[in-house]
Short mmCIF file of C-alpha atoms in Angstrom, two decimals:
data_model
loop_
_atom_site.label_atom_id
_atom_site.label_comp_id
_atom_site.label_asym_id
_atom_site.label_seq_id
_atom_site.Cartn_x
_atom_site.Cartn_y
_atom_site.Cartn_z
CA UNK X 1 113.23 91.20 113.71
CA UNK X 2 114.77 88.50 111.53
CA UNK X 3 114.47 88.70 107.75
CA UNK X 4 114.53 85.92 105.18
CA UNK X 5 114.40 87.01 101.52
CA UNK X 6 113.93 84.78 98.50
CA UNK X 7 113.27 85.28 94.83
CA UNK X 8 111.47 82.57 92.91
CA UNK X 9 110.55 82.12 89.25
CA UNK X 10 106.83 82.51 88.55
CA UNK X 11 106.22 78.76 88.46
CA UNK X 12 103.75 76.88 90.62
CA UNK X 13 106.30 74.15 91.41
CA UNK X 14 107.95 76.55 93.88
CA UNK X 15 104.71 77.35 95.69
CA UNK X 16 104.85 74.22 97.85
CA UNK X 17 108.35 75.13 99.08
CA UNK X 18 107.23 78.66 100.02
CA UNK X 19 104.20 77.29 101.87
CA UNK X 20 106.43 74.87 103.79
CA UNK X 21 108.91 77.61 104.66
CA UNK X 22 106.13 79.91 105.87
CA UNK X 23 104.63 77.13 108.01
CA UNK X 24 108.01 76.17 109.44
CA UNK X 25 108.89 79.75 110.37
CA UNK X 26 105.46 80.30 111.95
CA UNK X 27 105.76 77.09 113.96
CA UNK X 28 109.29 77.95 115.08
CA UNK X 29 108.19 81.29 116.55
CA UNK X 30 105.31 79.71 118.45
CA UNK X 31 102.15 80.02 116.39
CA UNK X 32 99.61 77.27 117.05
CA UNK X 33 98.57 74.80 114.36
CA UNK X 34 95.53 76.82 113.22
CA UNK X 35 97.60 79.99 112.91
CA UNK X 36 100.30 78.09 111.01
CA UNK X 37 97.67 76.84 108.55
CA UNK X 38 96.29 80.39 108.15
CA UNK X 39 99.79 81.66 107.33
CA UNK X 40 100.36 78.83 104.87
CA UNK X 41 97.11 79.65 103.04
CA UNK X 42 97.64 83.43 102.86
CA UNK X 43 101.20 83.01 101.59
CA UNK X 44 99.95 80.62 98.91
CA UNK X 45 97.14 82.98 97.85
CA UNK X 46 99.44 86.02 97.72
CA UNK X 47 102.09 84.22 95.66
CA UNK X 48 99.44 82.84 93.30
CA UNK X 49 98.18 86.38 92.76
CA UNK X 50 101.69 87.44 91.69
CA UNK X 51 102.23 84.55 89.23
CA UNK X 52 102.86 86.56 86.07
CA UNK X 53 105.82 86.66 83.70
CA UNK X 54 108.26 88.10 86.26
CA UNK X 55 110.14 86.67 89.23
CA UNK X 56 108.48 86.97 92.63
CA UNK X 57 110.34 88.29 95.67
CA UNK X 58 109.21 87.07 99.07
CA UNK X 59 110.38 88.60 102.35
CA UNK X 60 109.58 86.87 105.63
CA UNK X 61 109.97 88.99 108.77
CA UNK X 62 109.74 87.20 112.10
CA UNK X 63 109.95 88.07 115.75
CA UNK X 64 108.60 86.52 118.91
CA UNK X 65 104.87 87.12 118.42
CA UNK X 66 104.67 88.37 114.86
CA UNK X 67 105.19 87.24 111.30
CA UNK X 68 105.03 89.57 108.35
CA UNK X 69 105.29 88.42 104.74
CA UNK X 70 105.85 90.67 101.73
CA UNK X 71 105.13 89.24 98.30
CA UNK X 72 106.47 91.49 95.56
CA UNK X 73 105.83 91.07 91.87
CA UNK X 74 103.62 91.89 88.96
CA UNK X 75 99.93 91.09 89.42
CA UNK X 76 98.66 88.41 87.14
CA UNK X 77 95.55 88.88 85.06
CA UNK X 78 92.62 87.62 87.10
CA UNK X 79 88.85 87.83 86.79
CA UNK X 80 87.20 90.37 89.10
CA UNK X 81 85.16 87.70 90.91
CA UNK X 82 88.26 85.58 91.64
CA UNK X 83 90.12 88.67 92.81
CA UNK X 84 87.37 89.42 95.33
CA UNK X 85 87.51 85.85 96.62
CA UNK X 86 91.30 86.06 97.07
CA UNK X 87 90.94 89.36 98.93
CA UNK X 88 88.31 87.90 101.26
CA UNK X 89 90.54 84.91 102.02
CA UNK X 90 93.53 87.15 102.78
CA UNK X 91 91.50 89.51 104.97
CA UNK X 92 89.88 86.66 106.93
CA UNK X 93 93.08 84.74 107.66
CA UNK X 94 95.68 87.50 108.12
CA UNK X 95 95.45 90.09 110.89
CA UNK X 96 96.43 92.84 108.48
CA UNK X 97 96.60 93.00 104.68
CA UNK X 98 98.23 95.90 102.87
CA UNK X 99 98.54 96.36 99.12
CA UNK X 100 101.19 98.91 98.20
CA UNK X 101 102.08 99.27 94.51
CA UNK X 102 103.45 95.85 93.52
CA UNK X 103 103.49 94.43 97.10
CA UNK X 104 101.09 92.44 99.19
CA UNK X 105 102.05 92.72 102.87
CA UNK X 106 100.50 90.18 105.23
CA UNK X 107 100.78 90.37 109.01
CA UNK X 108 99.84 87.71 111.56
CA UNK X 109 100.24 88.20 115.31
CA UNK X 110 99.96 85.70 118.16
#
């Protein structure tokens, strides 16, 4: 499994770059266009959830039929209703969603 690790400041201007990287990696390992869009959305939602006052670490793990993304950082303050919506989006678009301490781990398989 290949690993790409990045750390970004908690600024929304870097979100577009992370979405593009996620989409590019997913496309390169053979995901179809709908799956690529799903990955792009879940990465964006997870990073947005971690937009606090601390840097965000993002690990992309790829292999032939699988992409896993870890988003590590401090949770931002968010209203309960918006949190539920984000969780529903993540669970509907990713094959597996894990929340472990300060990490959101997203898995998508072909």
